[in-house]
PDB file of C-alpha atoms in Angstrom:
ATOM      1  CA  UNK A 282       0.000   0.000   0.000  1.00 51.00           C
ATOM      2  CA  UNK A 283       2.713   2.149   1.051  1.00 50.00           C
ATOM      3  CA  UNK A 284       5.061   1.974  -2.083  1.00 51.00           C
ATOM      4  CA  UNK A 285       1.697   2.542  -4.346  1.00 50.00           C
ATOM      5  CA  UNK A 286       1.198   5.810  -2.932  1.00 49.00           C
ATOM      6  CA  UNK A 287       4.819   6.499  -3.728  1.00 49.00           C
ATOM      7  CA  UNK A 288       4.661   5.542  -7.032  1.00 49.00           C
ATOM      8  CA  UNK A 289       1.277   8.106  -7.592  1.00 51.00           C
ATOM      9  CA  UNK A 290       3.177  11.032  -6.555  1.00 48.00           C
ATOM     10  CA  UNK A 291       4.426  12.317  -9.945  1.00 44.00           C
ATOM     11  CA  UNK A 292       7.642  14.816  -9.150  1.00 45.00           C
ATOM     12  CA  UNK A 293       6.829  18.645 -10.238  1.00 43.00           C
ATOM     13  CA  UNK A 294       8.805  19.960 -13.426  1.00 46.00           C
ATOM     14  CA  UNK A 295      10.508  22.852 -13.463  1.00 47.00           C
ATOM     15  CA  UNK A 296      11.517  25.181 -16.336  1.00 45.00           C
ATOM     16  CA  UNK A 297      14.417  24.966 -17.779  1.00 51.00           C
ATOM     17  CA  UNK A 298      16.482  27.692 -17.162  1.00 51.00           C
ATOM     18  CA  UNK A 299      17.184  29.553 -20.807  1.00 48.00           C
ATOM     19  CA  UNK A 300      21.014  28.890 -21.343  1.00 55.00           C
ATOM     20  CA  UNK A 301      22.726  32.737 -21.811  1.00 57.00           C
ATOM     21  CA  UNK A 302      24.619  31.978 -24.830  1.00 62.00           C
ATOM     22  CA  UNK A 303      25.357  35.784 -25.408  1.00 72.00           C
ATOM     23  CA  UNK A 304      22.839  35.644 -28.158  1.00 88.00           C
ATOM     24  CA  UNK A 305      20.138  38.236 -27.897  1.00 93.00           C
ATOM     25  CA  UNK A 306      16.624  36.626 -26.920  1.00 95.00           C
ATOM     26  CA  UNK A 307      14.452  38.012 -29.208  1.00 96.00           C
ATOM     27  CA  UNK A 308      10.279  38.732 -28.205  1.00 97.00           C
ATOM     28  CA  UNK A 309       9.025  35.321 -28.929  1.00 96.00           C
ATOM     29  CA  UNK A 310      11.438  33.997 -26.663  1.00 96.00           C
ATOM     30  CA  UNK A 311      10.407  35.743 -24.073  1.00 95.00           C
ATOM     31  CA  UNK A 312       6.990  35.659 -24.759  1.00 95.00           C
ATOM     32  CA  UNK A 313       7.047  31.614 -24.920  1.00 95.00           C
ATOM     33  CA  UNK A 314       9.139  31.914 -21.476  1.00 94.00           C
ATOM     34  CA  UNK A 315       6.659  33.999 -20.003  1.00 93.00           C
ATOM     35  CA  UNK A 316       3.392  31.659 -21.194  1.00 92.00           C
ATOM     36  CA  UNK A 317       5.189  28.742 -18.825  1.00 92.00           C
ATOM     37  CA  UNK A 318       4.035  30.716 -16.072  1.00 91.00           C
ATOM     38  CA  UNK A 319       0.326  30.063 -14.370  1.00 90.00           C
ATOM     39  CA  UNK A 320       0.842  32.211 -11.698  1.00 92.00           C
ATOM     40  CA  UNK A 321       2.198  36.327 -11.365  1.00 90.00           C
ATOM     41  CA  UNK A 322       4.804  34.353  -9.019  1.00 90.00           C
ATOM     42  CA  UNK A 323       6.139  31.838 -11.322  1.00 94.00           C
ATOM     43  CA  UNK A 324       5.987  34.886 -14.337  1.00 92.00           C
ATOM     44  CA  UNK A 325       8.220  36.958 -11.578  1.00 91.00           C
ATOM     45  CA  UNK A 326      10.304  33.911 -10.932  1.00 94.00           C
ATOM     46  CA  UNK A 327      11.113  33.235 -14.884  1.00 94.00           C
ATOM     47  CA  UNK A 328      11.916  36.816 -15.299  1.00 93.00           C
ATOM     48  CA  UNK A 329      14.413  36.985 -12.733  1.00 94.00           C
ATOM     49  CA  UNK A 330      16.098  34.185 -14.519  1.00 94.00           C
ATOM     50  CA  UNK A 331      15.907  36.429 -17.765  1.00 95.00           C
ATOM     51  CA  UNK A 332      17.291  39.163 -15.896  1.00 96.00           C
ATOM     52  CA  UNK A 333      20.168  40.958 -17.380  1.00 96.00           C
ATOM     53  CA  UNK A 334      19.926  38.840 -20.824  1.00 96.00           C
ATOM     54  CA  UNK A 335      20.586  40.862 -23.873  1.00 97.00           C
ATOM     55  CA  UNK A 336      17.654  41.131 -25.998  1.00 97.00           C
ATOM     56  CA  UNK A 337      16.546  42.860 -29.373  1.00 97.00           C
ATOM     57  CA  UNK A 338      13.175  42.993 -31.427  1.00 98.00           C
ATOM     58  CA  UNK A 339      10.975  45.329 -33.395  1.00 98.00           C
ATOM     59  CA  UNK A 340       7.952  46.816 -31.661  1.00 98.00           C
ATOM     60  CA  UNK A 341       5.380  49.377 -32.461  1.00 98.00           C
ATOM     61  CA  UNK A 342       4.726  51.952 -29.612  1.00 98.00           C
ATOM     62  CA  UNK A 343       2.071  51.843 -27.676  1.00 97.00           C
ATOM     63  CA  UNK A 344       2.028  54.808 -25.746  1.00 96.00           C
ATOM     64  CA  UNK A 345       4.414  57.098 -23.551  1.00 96.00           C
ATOM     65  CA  UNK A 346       4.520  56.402 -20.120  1.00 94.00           C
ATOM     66  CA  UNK A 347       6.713  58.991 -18.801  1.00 94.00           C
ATOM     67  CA  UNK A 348       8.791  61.011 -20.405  1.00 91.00           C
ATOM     68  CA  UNK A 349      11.621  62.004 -17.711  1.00 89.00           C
ATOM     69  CA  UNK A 350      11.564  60.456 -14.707  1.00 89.00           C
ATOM     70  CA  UNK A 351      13.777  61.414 -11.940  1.00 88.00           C
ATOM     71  CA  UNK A 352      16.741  59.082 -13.003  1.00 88.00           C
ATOM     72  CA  UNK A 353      16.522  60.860 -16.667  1.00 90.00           C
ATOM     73  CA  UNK A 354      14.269  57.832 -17.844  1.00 93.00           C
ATOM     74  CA  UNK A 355      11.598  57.911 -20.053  1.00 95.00           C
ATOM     75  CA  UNK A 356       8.930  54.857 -20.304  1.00 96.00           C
ATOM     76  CA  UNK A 357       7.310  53.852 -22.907  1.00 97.00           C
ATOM     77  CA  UNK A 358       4.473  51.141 -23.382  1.00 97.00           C
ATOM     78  CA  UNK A 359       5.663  48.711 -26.594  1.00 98.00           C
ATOM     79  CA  UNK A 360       3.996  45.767 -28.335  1.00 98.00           C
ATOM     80  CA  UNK A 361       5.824  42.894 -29.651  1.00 98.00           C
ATOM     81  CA  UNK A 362       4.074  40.216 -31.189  1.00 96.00           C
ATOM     82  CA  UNK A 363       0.713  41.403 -29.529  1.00 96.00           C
ATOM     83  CA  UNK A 364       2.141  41.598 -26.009  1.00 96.00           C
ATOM     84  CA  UNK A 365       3.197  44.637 -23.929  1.00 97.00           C
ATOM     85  CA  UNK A 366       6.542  45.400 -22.845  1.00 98.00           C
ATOM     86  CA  UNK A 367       7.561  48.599 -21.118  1.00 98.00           C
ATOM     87  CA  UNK A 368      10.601  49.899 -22.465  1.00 97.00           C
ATOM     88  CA  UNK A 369      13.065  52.008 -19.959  1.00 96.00           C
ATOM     89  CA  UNK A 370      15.168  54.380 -21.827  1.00 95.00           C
ATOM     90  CA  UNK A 371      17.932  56.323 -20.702  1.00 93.00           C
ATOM     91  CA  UNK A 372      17.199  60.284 -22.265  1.00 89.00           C
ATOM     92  CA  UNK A 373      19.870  62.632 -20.286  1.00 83.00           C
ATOM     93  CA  UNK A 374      22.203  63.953 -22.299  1.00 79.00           C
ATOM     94  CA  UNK A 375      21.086  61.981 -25.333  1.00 83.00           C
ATOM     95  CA  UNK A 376      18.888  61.872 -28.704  1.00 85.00           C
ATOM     96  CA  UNK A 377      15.878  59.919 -29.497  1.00 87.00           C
ATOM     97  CA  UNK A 378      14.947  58.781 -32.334  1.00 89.00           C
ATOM     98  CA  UNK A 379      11.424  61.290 -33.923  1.00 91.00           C
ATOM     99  CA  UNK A 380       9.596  57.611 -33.280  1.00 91.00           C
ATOM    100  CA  UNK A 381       9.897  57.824 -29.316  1.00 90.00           C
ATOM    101  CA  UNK A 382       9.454  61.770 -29.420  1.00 89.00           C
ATOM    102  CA  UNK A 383       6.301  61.664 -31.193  1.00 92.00           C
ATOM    103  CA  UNK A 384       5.089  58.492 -29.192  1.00 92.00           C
ATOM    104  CA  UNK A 385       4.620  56.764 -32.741  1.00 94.00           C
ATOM    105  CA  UNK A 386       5.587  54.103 -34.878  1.00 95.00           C
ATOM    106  CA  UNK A 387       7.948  51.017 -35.172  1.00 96.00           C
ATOM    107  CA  UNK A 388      11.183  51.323 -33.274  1.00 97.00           C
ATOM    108  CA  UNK A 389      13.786  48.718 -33.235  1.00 97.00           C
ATOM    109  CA  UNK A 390      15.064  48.084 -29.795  1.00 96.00           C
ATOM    110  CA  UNK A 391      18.475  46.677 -28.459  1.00 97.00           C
ATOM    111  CA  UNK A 392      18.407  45.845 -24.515  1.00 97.00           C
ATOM    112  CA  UNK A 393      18.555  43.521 -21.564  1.00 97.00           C
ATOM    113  CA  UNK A 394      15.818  42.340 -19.717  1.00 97.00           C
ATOM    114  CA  UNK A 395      14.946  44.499 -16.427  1.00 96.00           C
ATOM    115  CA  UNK A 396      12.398  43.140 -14.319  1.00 95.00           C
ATOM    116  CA  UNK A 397       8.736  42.770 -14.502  1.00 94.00           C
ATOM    117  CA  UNK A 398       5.960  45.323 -13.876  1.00 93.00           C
ATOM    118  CA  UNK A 399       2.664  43.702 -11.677  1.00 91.00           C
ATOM    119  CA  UNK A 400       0.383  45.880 -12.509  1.00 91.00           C
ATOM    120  CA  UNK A 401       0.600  45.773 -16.410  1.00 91.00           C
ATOM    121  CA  UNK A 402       1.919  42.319 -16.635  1.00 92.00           C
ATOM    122  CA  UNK A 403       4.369  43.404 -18.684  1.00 95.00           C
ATOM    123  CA  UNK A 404       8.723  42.551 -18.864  1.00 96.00           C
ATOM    124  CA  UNK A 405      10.381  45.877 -18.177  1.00 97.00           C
ATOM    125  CA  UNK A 406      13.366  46.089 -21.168  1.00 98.00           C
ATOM    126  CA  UNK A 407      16.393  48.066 -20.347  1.00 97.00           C
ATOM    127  CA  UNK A 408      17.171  49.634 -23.488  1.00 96.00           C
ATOM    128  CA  UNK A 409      20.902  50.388 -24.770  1.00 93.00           C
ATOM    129  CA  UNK A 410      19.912  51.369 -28.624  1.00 93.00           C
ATOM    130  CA  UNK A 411      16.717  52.478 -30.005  1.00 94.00           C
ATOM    131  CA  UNK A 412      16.321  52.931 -34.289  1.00 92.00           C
TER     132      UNK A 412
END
């Protein structure tokens, strides 16, 4: 009786951690990370294992979040493959592209991942280079 019930408890998977080859993960990636997750936990959990992974896609801008903060960041709301992202860009002392100024259009980005955002369910990106 005893070594049935053993044999019934099935052992719980866990995701496989994505292997940093220096290779930028692009939004699908991501995205098909992100979809492992059931719960806001396990979606904070995957991202921390993202975090600080280089990353680069196109995405269309949503909408302007902020446009300084107090660390000289501006945020901006992206989609990528029909999900949201929140793009963190670093605007003291530097240009941006007419795109992220008007709040407008396709932008390609170059980044790491950053964190996630609760409240919108979204990955924060870190971006480097915006086109």
């Amino acid at each position: 009786q005893r070594r049935a019930a053993e044999e019934e408890i099935a052992p719980v998977e866990e995701p496989e951690p994505v292997e940093d080859t220096g290779a930028p993960i692009d939004a699908t990636e991501l995205i098909a990370r992100m979809g492992e997750a059931r719960f806001m936990s396990e979606k904070k959990r995957i991202t921390q294992e993202l975090e600080g992974r280089s990353t680069e896609f196109s995405a269309t801008i949503d909408r302007i979040r902020n446009r300084k903060d107090r660390n000289g960041m501006m945020e901006v709301e992206i989609i990528a493959e029909e999900e949201h992202f929140i793009l963190s860009v670093p605007v003291e002392g530097r240009s941006i592209p007419k795109s992220l100024e008007s709040g407008k259009g396709k932008i390609y980005i170059r980044g790491k991942v950053n964190g996630f955002h609760m409240a919108r369910n979204a990955i924060i990106i870190l971006a480097h280079d915006v086109e």
